[in-house]
Amino acid sequence: MQVLALNGVNLDTLARRDPAVYGGVSLNELESRIYGWAHALDISARCRQSNSEGEYIDWIHDSYDNVDGLIVNPGAWSHYSYAIRDALELLTVPFVEVHLSNIEGREEWRRHSVVADLAAVRIIGKGPDGYREALQFLAGADAAK
């Protein structure tokens, strides 16, 4: 099974962000954990992060015929990027929307995700462990085929 984990805008600055909100890890530490969890589940994972919305969309397009599932954390784009939503809508494989923080308990503008209704499952507010849960879900979804 091949999974692509896409992290969006500002997630490259995790180590500088409030650890009480974002889990206190750097992007490199998060990606190392994802690779370790994937290995334990016998999944091949690839992690990517971009602050460029177009590049993020290109990676979604590139995944259409090349992966079995996606983990997406678009960051702030979750709240307004219909371009990302349109790209995700064309997927024929499941994707999991992950947010490190509990976006539903934060500022009003963060509470809405334009991709939420497309996601196979949403995992919010579980810090880095949300990615492990997403991998476990995708491994189970693959086994159900």
Short mmCIF file of N, CA, C and O in Angstrom, two decimals, residues 68-128:
data_model
loop_
_atom_site.label_atom_id
_atom_site.label_comp_id
_atom_site.label_asym_id
_atom_site.label_seq_id
_atom_site.Cartn_x
_atom_site.Cartn_y
_atom_site.Cartn_z
N ASP A 68 -2.62 4.66 -2.92
CA ASP A 68 -3.80 3.94 -2.46
C ASP A 68 -4.60 4.75 -1.44
O ASP A 68 -5.71 4.37 -1.07
N GLY A 69 -4.03 5.84 -0.96
CA GLY A 69 -4.71 6.71 -0.01
C GLY A 69 -3.86 7.92 0.29
O GLY A 69 -2.64 7.91 0.07
N LEU A 70 -4.49 8.96 0.79
CA LEU A 70 -3.80 10.19 1.14
C LEU A 70 -4.15 10.61 2.55
O LEU A 70 -5.25 10.34 3.04
N ILE A 71 -3.20 11.29 3.16
CA ILE A 71 -3.43 12.02 4.40
C ILE A 71 -3.20 13.47 4.04
O ILE A 71 -2.15 13.81 3.48
N VAL A 72 -4.19 14.32 4.28
CA VAL A 72 -4.04 15.73 3.93
C VAL A 72 -4.26 16.60 5.16
O VAL A 72 -5.20 16.42 5.91
N ASN A 73 -3.32 17.50 5.34
CA ASN A 73 -3.46 18.58 6.32
C ASN A 73 -3.12 19.86 5.57
O ASN A 73 -1.96 20.26 5.52
N PRO A 74 -4.13 20.47 4.95
CA PRO A 74 -3.85 21.67 4.17
C PRO A 74 -3.53 22.90 5.01
O PRO A 74 -3.24 23.96 4.46
N GLY A 75 -3.56 22.78 6.32
CA GLY A 75 -3.34 23.95 7.16
C GLY A 75 -4.45 24.96 6.94
O GLY A 75 -5.62 24.59 6.75
N ALA A 76 -4.11 26.24 6.90
CA ALA A 76 -5.12 27.29 6.74
C ALA A 76 -5.89 27.18 5.43
O ALA A 76 -7.02 27.66 5.34
N TRP A 77 -5.31 26.54 4.41
CA TRP A 77 -6.04 26.36 3.16
C TRP A 77 -7.32 25.56 3.37
O TRP A 77 -8.25 25.66 2.58
N SER A 78 -7.39 24.77 4.43
CA SER A 78 -8.57 23.97 4.72
C SER A 78 -9.83 24.82 4.81
O SER A 78 -10.93 24.36 4.53
N HIS A 79 -9.65 26.06 5.20
CA HIS A 79 -10.78 26.92 5.51
C HIS A 79 -11.31 27.70 4.32
O HIS A 79 -12.39 28.28 4.40
N TYR A 80 -10.57 27.70 3.20
CA TYR A 80 -11.04 28.53 2.08
C TYR A 80 -10.61 28.07 0.69
O TYR A 80 -11.07 28.64 -0.29
N SER A 81 -9.75 27.07 0.56
CA SER A 81 -9.23 26.75 -0.78
C SER A 81 -10.15 25.77 -1.51
O SER A 81 -10.03 24.55 -1.38
N TYR A 82 -10.99 26.35 -2.34
CA TYR A 82 -11.85 25.51 -3.17
C TYR A 82 -11.05 24.88 -4.31
O TYR A 82 -11.47 23.87 -4.87
N ALA A 83 -9.89 25.42 -4.63
CA ALA A 83 -9.02 24.80 -5.63
C ALA A 83 -8.50 23.46 -5.10
O ALA A 83 -8.47 22.46 -5.83
N ILE A 84 -8.09 23.42 -3.84
CA ILE A 84 -7.66 22.16 -3.24
C ILE A 84 -8.84 21.20 -3.13
O ILE A 84 -8.73 20.01 -3.43
N ARG A 85 -9.99 21.72 -2.75
CA ARG A 85 -11.19 20.88 -2.67
C ARG A 85 -11.48 20.24 -4.03
O ARG A 85 -11.75 19.05 -4.12
N ASP A 86 -11.44 21.05 -5.10
CA ASP A 86 -11.71 20.52 -6.44
C ASP A 86 -10.73 19.42 -6.82
O ASP A 86 -11.12 18.43 -7.43
N ALA A 87 -9.46 19.60 -6.46
CA ALA A 87 -8.46 18.57 -6.77
C ALA A 87 -8.74 17.29 -5.98
O ALA A 87 -8.65 16.18 -6.53
N LEU A 88 -9.07 17.42 -4.72
CA LEU A 88 -9.35 16.24 -3.88
C LEU A 88 -10.63 15.53 -4.32
O LEU A 88 -10.74 14.31 -4.18
N GLU A 89 -11.56 16.29 -4.84
CA GLU A 89 -12.84 15.70 -5.25
C GLU A 89 -12.68 14.67 -6.36
O GLU A 89 -13.48 13.75 -6.50
N LEU A 90 -11.60 14.77 -7.13
CA LEU A 90 -11.37 13.85 -8.25
C LEU A 90 -10.67 12.55 -7.84
O LEU A 90 -10.51 11.65 -8.66
N LEU A 91 -10.27 12.46 -6.57
CA LEU A 91 -9.61 11.24 -6.10
C LEU A 91 -10.55 10.04 -6.17
O LEU A 91 -11.74 10.15 -5.88
N THR A 92 -9.99 8.90 -6.52
CA THR A 92 -10.76 7.65 -6.50
C THR A 92 -10.33 6.76 -5.34
O THR A 92 -10.79 5.63 -5.23
N VAL A 93 -9.42 7.28 -4.52
CA VAL A 93 -8.96 6.56 -3.33
C VAL A 93 -9.34 7.39 -2.11
O VAL A 93 -9.58 8.59 -2.22
N PRO A 94 -9.40 6.78 -0.93
CA PRO A 94 -9.79 7.54 0.26
C PRO A 94 -8.69 8.50 0.71
O PRO A 94 -7.50 8.24 0.51
N PHE A 95 -9.13 9.60 1.31
CA PHE A 95 -8.18 10.47 1.98
C PHE A 95 -8.70 10.81 3.36
O PHE A 95 -9.91 10.82 3.61
N VAL A 96 -7.75 11.03 4.26
CA VAL A 96 -8.04 11.39 5.64
C VAL A 96 -7.61 12.83 5.84
O VAL A 96 -6.47 13.19 5.53
N GLU A 97 -8.51 13.65 6.35
CA GLU A 97 -8.17 15.03 6.71
C GLU A 97 -7.68 15.03 8.14
O GLU A 97 -8.38 14.56 9.05
N VAL A 98 -6.47 15.54 8.36
CA VAL A 98 -5.87 15.57 9.68
C VAL A 98 -5.54 17.01 10.06
O VAL A 98 -5.04 17.77 9.22
N HIS A 99 -5.82 17.36 11.30
CA HIS A 99 -5.39 18.65 11.86
C HIS A 99 -4.80 18.37 13.23
O HIS A 99 -5.42 17.68 14.05
N LEU A 100 -3.61 18.89 13.47
CA LEU A 100 -2.95 18.69 14.76
C LEU A 100 -3.76 19.29 15.89
O LEU A 100 -3.89 18.69 16.96
N SER A 101 -4.31 20.47 15.66
CA SER A 101 -5.09 21.14 16.69
C SER A 101 -6.57 20.82 16.52
O SER A 101 -7.01 20.34 15.48
N ASN A 102 -7.33 21.13 17.55
CA ASN A 102 -8.78 20.95 17.49
C ASN A 102 -9.37 22.20 16.85
O ASN A 102 -9.72 23.16 17.53
N ILE A 103 -9.46 22.19 15.52
CA ILE A 103 -9.93 23.38 14.80
C ILE A 103 -11.35 23.75 15.18
O ILE A 103 -11.73 24.91 15.06
N GLU A 104 -12.14 22.81 15.64
CA GLU A 104 -13.53 23.11 16.01
C GLU A 104 -13.63 23.84 17.33
O GLU A 104 -14.68 24.38 17.66
N GLY A 105 -12.55 23.89 18.09
CA GLY A 105 -12.54 24.60 19.36
C GLY A 105 -11.73 25.88 19.31
O GLY A 105 -11.47 26.50 20.34
N ARG A 106 -11.34 26.29 18.14
CA ARG A 106 -10.49 27.48 17.99
C ARG A 106 -11.30 28.65 17.43
O ARG A 106 -12.52 28.66 17.53
N GLU A 107 -10.62 29.60 16.82
CA GLU A 107 -11.30 30.77 16.29
C GLU A 107 -12.40 30.36 15.32
O GLU A 107 -12.30 29.35 14.64
N GLU A 108 -13.42 31.18 15.24
CA GLU A 108 -14.58 30.87 14.40
C GLU A 108 -14.17 30.56 12.96
O GLU A 108 -14.68 29.62 12.35
N TRP A 109 -13.26 31.34 12.41
CA TRP A 109 -12.89 31.15 11.01
C TRP A 109 -12.20 29.82 10.76
O TRP A 109 -12.17 29.33 9.63
N ARG A 110 -11.62 29.20 11.80
CA ARG A 110 -10.94 27.91 11.64
C ARG A 110 -11.88 26.72 11.73
O ARG A 110 -11.49 25.59 11.46
N ARG A 111 -13.09 26.94 12.13
CA ARG A 111 -14.00 25.82 12.44
C ARG A 111 -14.59 25.15 11.20
O ARG A 111 -15.12 24.05 11.29
N HIS A 112 -14.51 25.80 10.08
CA HIS A 112 -15.08 25.25 8.84
C HIS A 112 -13.95 24.75 7.94
O HIS A 112 -12.97 25.45 7.73
N SER A 113 -14.12 23.56 7.41
CA SER A 113 -13.17 23.01 6.44
C SER A 113 -13.92 22.75 5.14
O SER A 113 -14.93 22.04 5.13
N VAL A 114 -13.40 23.30 4.04
CA VAL A 114 -14.06 23.11 2.75
C VAL A 114 -13.85 21.72 2.17
O VAL A 114 -14.48 21.36 1.18
N VAL A 115 -12.98 20.92 2.79
CA VAL A 115 -12.75 19.55 2.30
C VAL A 115 -13.37 18.48 3.20
O VAL A 115 -13.33 17.31 2.88
N ALA A 116 -13.97 18.90 4.31
CA ALA A 116 -14.46 17.95 5.31
C ALA A 116 -15.43 16.92 4.75
O ALA A 116 -15.33 15.73 5.06
N ASP A 117 -16.35 17.36 3.92
CA ASP A 117 -17.37 16.43 3.42
C ASP A 117 -16.84 15.45 2.38
O ASP A 117 -17.50 14.47 2.06
N LEU A 118 -15.64 15.68 1.88
CA LEU A 118 -15.03 14.77 0.91
C LEU A 118 -14.18 13.69 1.58
O LEU A 118 -13.93 12.63 1.00
N ALA A 119 -13.72 13.97 2.78
CA ALA A 119 -12.80 13.06 3.48
C ALA A 119 -13.50 11.78 3.90
O ALA A 119 -14.66 11.79 4.32
N ALA A 120 -12.76 10.67 3.80
CA ALA A 120 -13.28 9.39 4.29
C ALA A 120 -13.45 9.45 5.80
O ALA A 120 -14.39 8.87 6.36
N VAL A 121 -12.54 10.15 6.45
CA VAL A 121 -12.60 10.36 7.89
C VAL A 121 -11.81 11.62 8.21
O VAL A 121 -10.90 11.99 7.45
N ARG A 122 -12.17 12.28 9.30
CA ARG A 122 -11.45 13.47 9.77
C ARG A 122 -10.89 13.16 11.15
O ARG A 122 -11.58 12.60 12.00
N ILE A 123 -9.65 13.58 11.38
CA ILE A 123 -9.01 13.40 12.68
C ILE A 123 -8.47 14.75 13.09
O ILE A 123 -7.57 15.29 12.44
N ILE A 124 -9.04 15.30 14.15
CA ILE A 124 -8.64 16.63 14.58
C ILE A 124 -8.30 16.64 16.07
O ILE A 124 -8.89 15.90 16.86
N GLY A 125 -7.33 17.47 16.40
CA GLY A 125 -7.00 17.70 17.81
C GLY A 125 -6.25 16.59 18.50
O GLY A 125 -6.18 16.58 19.73
N LYS A 126 -5.65 15.70 17.77
CA LYS A 126 -4.91 14.59 18.39
C LYS A 126 -3.41 14.75 18.26
O LYS A 126 -2.65 13.82 18.50
N GLY A 127 -2.97 15.96 17.84
CA GLY A 127 -1.55 16.19 17.67
C GLY A 127 -0.96 15.25 16.65
O GLY A 127 -1.66 14.75 15.76
N PRO A 128 0.34 14.96 16.77
CA PRO A 128 1.00 14.07 15.81
C PRO A 128 0.35 12.68 15.73
O PRO A 128 0.37 12.05 14.68
#
